[in-house]
PDB file of C-alpha atoms in Angstrom:
ATOM      1  CA  MET Y   1      15.838  -7.160 -25.638  1.00  0.00           C
ATOM      2  CA  PHE Y   2      15.123  -6.418 -21.892  1.00  0.00           C
ATOM      3  CA  ILE Y   3      14.494  -9.440 -19.583  1.00  0.00           C
ATOM      4  CA  CYS Y   4      14.000  -8.947 -15.891  1.00  0.00           C
ATOM      5  CA  GLY Y   5      14.979  -5.314 -16.296  1.00  0.00           C
ATOM      6  CA  TYR Y   6      18.344  -6.136 -18.003  1.00  0.00           C
ATOM      7  CA  HIS Y   7      19.382  -5.326 -21.504  1.00  0.00           C
ATOM      8  CA  PHE Y   8      20.717  -8.101 -23.655  1.00  0.00           C
ATOM      9  CA  PRO Y   9      22.177  -7.335 -27.211  1.00  0.00           C
ATOM     10  CA  ALA Y  10      19.690  -7.437 -30.129  1.00  0.00           C
ATOM     11  CA  ASP Y  11      21.818 -10.022 -31.926  1.00  0.00           C
ATOM     12  CA  MET Y  12      20.759 -12.566 -29.204  1.00  0.00           C
ATOM     13  CA  GLY Y  13      17.103 -12.036 -30.419  1.00  0.00           C
ATOM     14  CA  ASN Y  14      14.519 -13.848 -28.286  1.00  0.00           C
ATOM     15  CA  ASP Y  15      16.832 -16.739 -27.494  1.00  0.00           C
ATOM     16  CA  VAL Y  16      18.567 -15.327 -24.452  1.00  0.00           C
ATOM     17  CA  SER Y  17      19.348 -18.405 -22.175  1.00  0.00           C
ATOM     18  CA  PHE Y  18      18.055 -18.480 -18.747  1.00  0.00           C
ATOM     19  CA  ASP Y  19      21.560 -18.893 -17.467  1.00  0.00           C
ATOM     20  CA  LYS Y  20      22.623 -15.391 -18.726  1.00  0.00           C
ATOM     21  CA  VAL Y  21      19.488 -13.821 -17.083  1.00  0.00           C
ATOM     22  CA  ILE Y  22      20.070 -15.679 -13.908  1.00  0.00           C
ATOM     23  CA  GLU Y  23      23.677 -14.570 -13.749  1.00  0.00           C
ATOM     24  CA  LYS Y  24      22.733 -10.889 -14.279  1.00  0.00           C
ATOM     25  CA  VAL Y  25      19.954 -11.005 -11.739  1.00  0.00           C
ATOM     26  CA  GLU Y  26      22.337 -12.656  -9.125  1.00  0.00           C
ATOM     27  CA  ASN Y  27      25.029 -10.178  -9.764  1.00  0.00           C
ATOM     28  CA  GLY Y  28      22.612  -7.292  -9.346  1.00  0.00           C
ATOM     29  CA  THR Y  29      21.734  -7.899  -5.734  1.00  0.00           C
ATOM     30  CA  ASN Y  30      22.257  -9.711  -2.470  1.00  0.00           C
ATOM     31  CA  ALA Y  31      18.965 -11.329  -1.489  1.00  0.00           C
ATOM     32  CA  ALA Y  32      20.157 -13.259   1.447  1.00  0.00           C
ATOM     33  CA  GLY Y  33      18.078 -12.709   4.636  1.00  0.00           C
ATOM     34  CA  LYS Y  34      15.544 -10.610   2.895  1.00  0.00           C
ATOM     35  CA  THR Y  35      11.737 -11.265   2.959  1.00  0.00           C
ATOM     36  CA  VAL Y  36       9.763 -10.829  -0.225  1.00  0.00           C
ATOM     37  CA  THR Y  37       6.045 -10.291   0.064  1.00  0.00           C
ATOM     38  CA  LEU Y  38       3.656  -9.988  -3.036  1.00  0.00           C
ATOM     39  CA  THR Y  39       0.160  -8.703  -2.731  1.00  0.00           C
ATOM     40  CA  ASN Y  40      -2.249  -9.834  -5.483  1.00  0.00           C
ATOM     41  CA  GLU Y  41      -4.670  -7.041  -6.311  1.00  0.00           C
ATOM     42  CA  THR Y  42      -7.567  -6.370  -8.723  1.00  0.00           C
ATOM     43  CA  LYS Y  43      -7.278  -3.182 -10.806  1.00  0.00           C
ATOM     44  CA  GLU Y  44      -9.687  -1.555  -8.254  1.00  0.00           C
ATOM     45  CA  GLY Y  45      -7.219  -2.186  -5.543  1.00  0.00           C
ATOM     46  CA  THR Y  46      -8.912  -5.113  -3.712  1.00  0.00           C
ATOM     47  CA  ILE Y  47      -6.196  -7.280  -2.155  1.00  0.00           C
ATOM     48  CA  LEU Y  48      -6.965 -10.946  -3.080  1.00  0.00           C
ATOM     49  CA  ASP Y  49      -3.978 -12.659  -1.820  1.00  0.00           C
ATOM     50  CA  THR Y  50      -0.666 -12.064   0.091  1.00  0.00           C
ATOM     51  CA  LEU Y  51       2.224 -14.383  -0.971  1.00  0.00           C
ATOM     52  CA  THR Y  52       5.621 -14.971   0.419  1.00  0.00           C
ATOM     53  CA  VAL Y  53       8.398 -15.779  -1.984  1.00  0.00           C
ATOM     54  CA  PRO Y  54      10.574 -18.750  -0.725  1.00  0.00           C
ATOM     55  CA  GLU Y  55      14.103 -17.607   0.045  1.00  0.00           C
ATOM     56  CA  GLY Y  56      16.882 -19.263  -1.891  1.00  0.00           C
ATOM     57  CA  THR Y  57      14.893 -19.443  -5.206  1.00  0.00           C
ATOM     58  CA  PHE Y  58      15.489 -17.533  -8.400  1.00  0.00           C
ATOM     59  CA  ALA Y  59      11.980 -15.962  -7.810  1.00  0.00           C
ATOM     60  CA  HIS Y  60      13.136 -14.553  -4.505  1.00  0.00           C
ATOM     61  CA  THR Y  61      16.427 -13.140  -5.916  1.00  0.00           C
ATOM     62  CA  ALA Y  62      14.704 -11.728  -8.988  1.00  0.00           C
ATOM     63  CA  PHE Y  63      12.046  -9.922  -6.917  1.00  0.00           C
ATOM     64  CA  VAL Y  64      14.620  -8.448  -4.483  1.00  0.00           C
ATOM     65  CA  ASP Y  65      16.566  -7.307  -7.642  1.00  0.00           C
ATOM     66  CA  TYR Y  66      13.475  -5.905  -9.206  1.00  0.00           C
ATOM     67  CA  TYR Y  67      12.550  -4.035  -6.033  1.00  0.00           C
ATOM     68  CA  GLU Y  68      16.027  -2.623  -5.488  1.00  0.00           C
ATOM     69  CA  ASN Y  69      17.349  -1.971  -8.988  1.00  0.00           C
ATOM     70  CA  VAL Y  70      14.605  -2.055 -11.578  1.00  0.00           C
ATOM     71  CA  ALA Y  71      11.441  -0.476 -10.224  1.00  0.00           C
ATOM     72  CA  GLU Y  72      11.725   3.252 -10.350  1.00  0.00           C
ATOM     73  CA  MET Y  73       8.701   3.788  -8.048  1.00  0.00           C
ATOM     74  CA  GLN Y  74       9.042   5.193  -4.568  1.00  0.00           C
ATOM     75  CA  GLY Y  75       7.371   3.693  -1.368  1.00  0.00           C
ATOM     76  CA  GLU Y  76       7.203   0.514   0.654  1.00  0.00           C
ATOM     77  CA  PHE Y  77       5.383  -1.421  -2.038  1.00  0.00           C
ATOM     78  CA  LYS Y  78       6.336  -1.309  -5.738  1.00  0.00           C
ATOM     79  CA  MET Y  79       4.041  -2.399  -8.648  1.00  0.00           C
ATOM     80  CA  VAL Y  80       5.259  -5.439 -10.568  1.00  0.00           C
ATOM     81  CA  TYR Y  81       4.388  -5.007 -14.234  1.00  0.00           C
ATOM     82  CA  TYR Y  82       3.025  -8.004 -16.110  1.00  0.00           C
ATOM     83  CA  THR Y  83       6.069  -8.507 -18.349  1.00  0.00           C
ATOM     84  CA  ASN Y  84       8.360  -8.700 -15.455  1.00  0.00           C
ATOM     85  CA  LYS Y  85       6.263 -10.987 -13.373  1.00  0.00           C
ATOM     86  CA  TYR Y  86       5.779 -13.211 -16.440  1.00  0.00           C
ATOM     87  CA  GLN Y  87       9.597 -13.357 -17.017  1.00  0.00           C
ATOM     88  CA  ILE Y  88      10.368 -14.183 -13.432  1.00  0.00           C
ATOM     89  CA  SER Y  89       7.690 -16.852 -13.358  1.00  0.00           C
ATOM     90  CA  GLU Y  90       8.848 -18.577 -16.541  1.00  0.00           C
ATOM     91  CA  ILE Y  91      12.528 -18.727 -15.341  1.00  0.00           C
ATOM     92  CA  SER Y  92      11.505 -19.840 -11.759  1.00  0.00           C
ATOM     93  CA  LYS Y  93       9.310 -22.593 -13.191  1.00  0.00           C
ATOM     94  CA  SER Y  94      12.332 -23.924 -15.058  1.00  0.00           C
ATOM     95  CA  VAL Y  95      15.007 -23.551 -12.305  1.00  0.00           C
ATOM     96  CA  ASP Y  96      13.075 -23.652  -8.867  1.00  0.00           C
ATOM     97  CA  GLY Y  97      10.614 -26.499  -9.666  1.00  0.00           C
ATOM     98  CA  ASP Y  98       8.151 -27.358  -7.050  1.00  0.00           C
ATOM     99  CA  LYS Y  99       9.493 -24.761  -4.608  1.00  0.00           C
ATOM    100  CA  THR Y 100       7.762 -22.029  -6.567  1.00  0.00           C
ATOM    101  CA  LYS Y 101       5.196 -23.963  -8.645  1.00  0.00           C
ATOM    102  CA  ASP Y 102       2.079 -22.665  -6.764  1.00  0.00           C
ATOM    103  CA  LEU Y 103       3.509 -19.073  -6.622  1.00  0.00           C
ATOM    104  CA  CYS Y 104       4.285 -19.108 -10.449  1.00  0.00           C
ATOM    105  CA  ARG Y 105       0.776 -20.495 -11.260  1.00  0.00           C
ATOM    106  CA  LYS Y 106      -0.648 -17.378  -9.498  1.00  0.00           C
ATOM    107  CA  LEU Y 107       1.807 -15.067 -11.230  1.00  0.00           C
ATOM    108  CA  ASP Y 108       0.573 -16.088 -14.553  1.00  0.00           C
ATOM    109  CA  ASP Y 109      -2.819 -14.386 -14.077  1.00  0.00           C
ATOM    110  CA  MET Y 110      -3.683 -10.984 -15.264  1.00  0.00           C
ATOM    111  CA  ASN Y 111      -4.039  -9.552 -11.708  1.00  0.00           C
ATOM    112  CA  LEU Y 112      -1.818  -6.656 -10.411  1.00  0.00           C
ATOM    113  CA  TYR Y 113       0.903  -7.433  -7.912  1.00  0.00           C
ATOM    114  CA  ARG Y 114       2.970  -5.194  -5.643  1.00  0.00           C
ATOM    115  CA  VAL Y 115       6.282  -6.319  -4.180  1.00  0.00           C
ATOM    116  CA  LYS Y 116       7.731  -5.419  -0.777  1.00  0.00           C
ATOM    117  CA  VAL Y 117      11.131  -6.296   0.434  1.00  0.00           C
ATOM    118  CA  ALA Y 118      12.107  -6.235   4.017  1.00  0.00           C
TER     119      ALA Y 118
END
């Protein structure tokens, strides 16, 4: 099972606790002082929205980790696949609460997102 780009043993099934995922994500990167920007795009490339992920949240750390360690694309912006954004959103809803509530609501759509970390 892969969650947020990390492999978890098959014997854990679909019941990998959020704590284990958060631990791997936090150990994978140092997100302090970095800015995370997401652009919400249609499949035609029309930018619908530009979002800033609040620093100090799981979502912020997870997107930095995704950008630096998981995404294999080159360039300033990297595509975030639906599975990854959905997994980040689900964990963030649980642990970040109101800080990322509006962001997570947007991430649950079917639009494409690109992430930039600076």
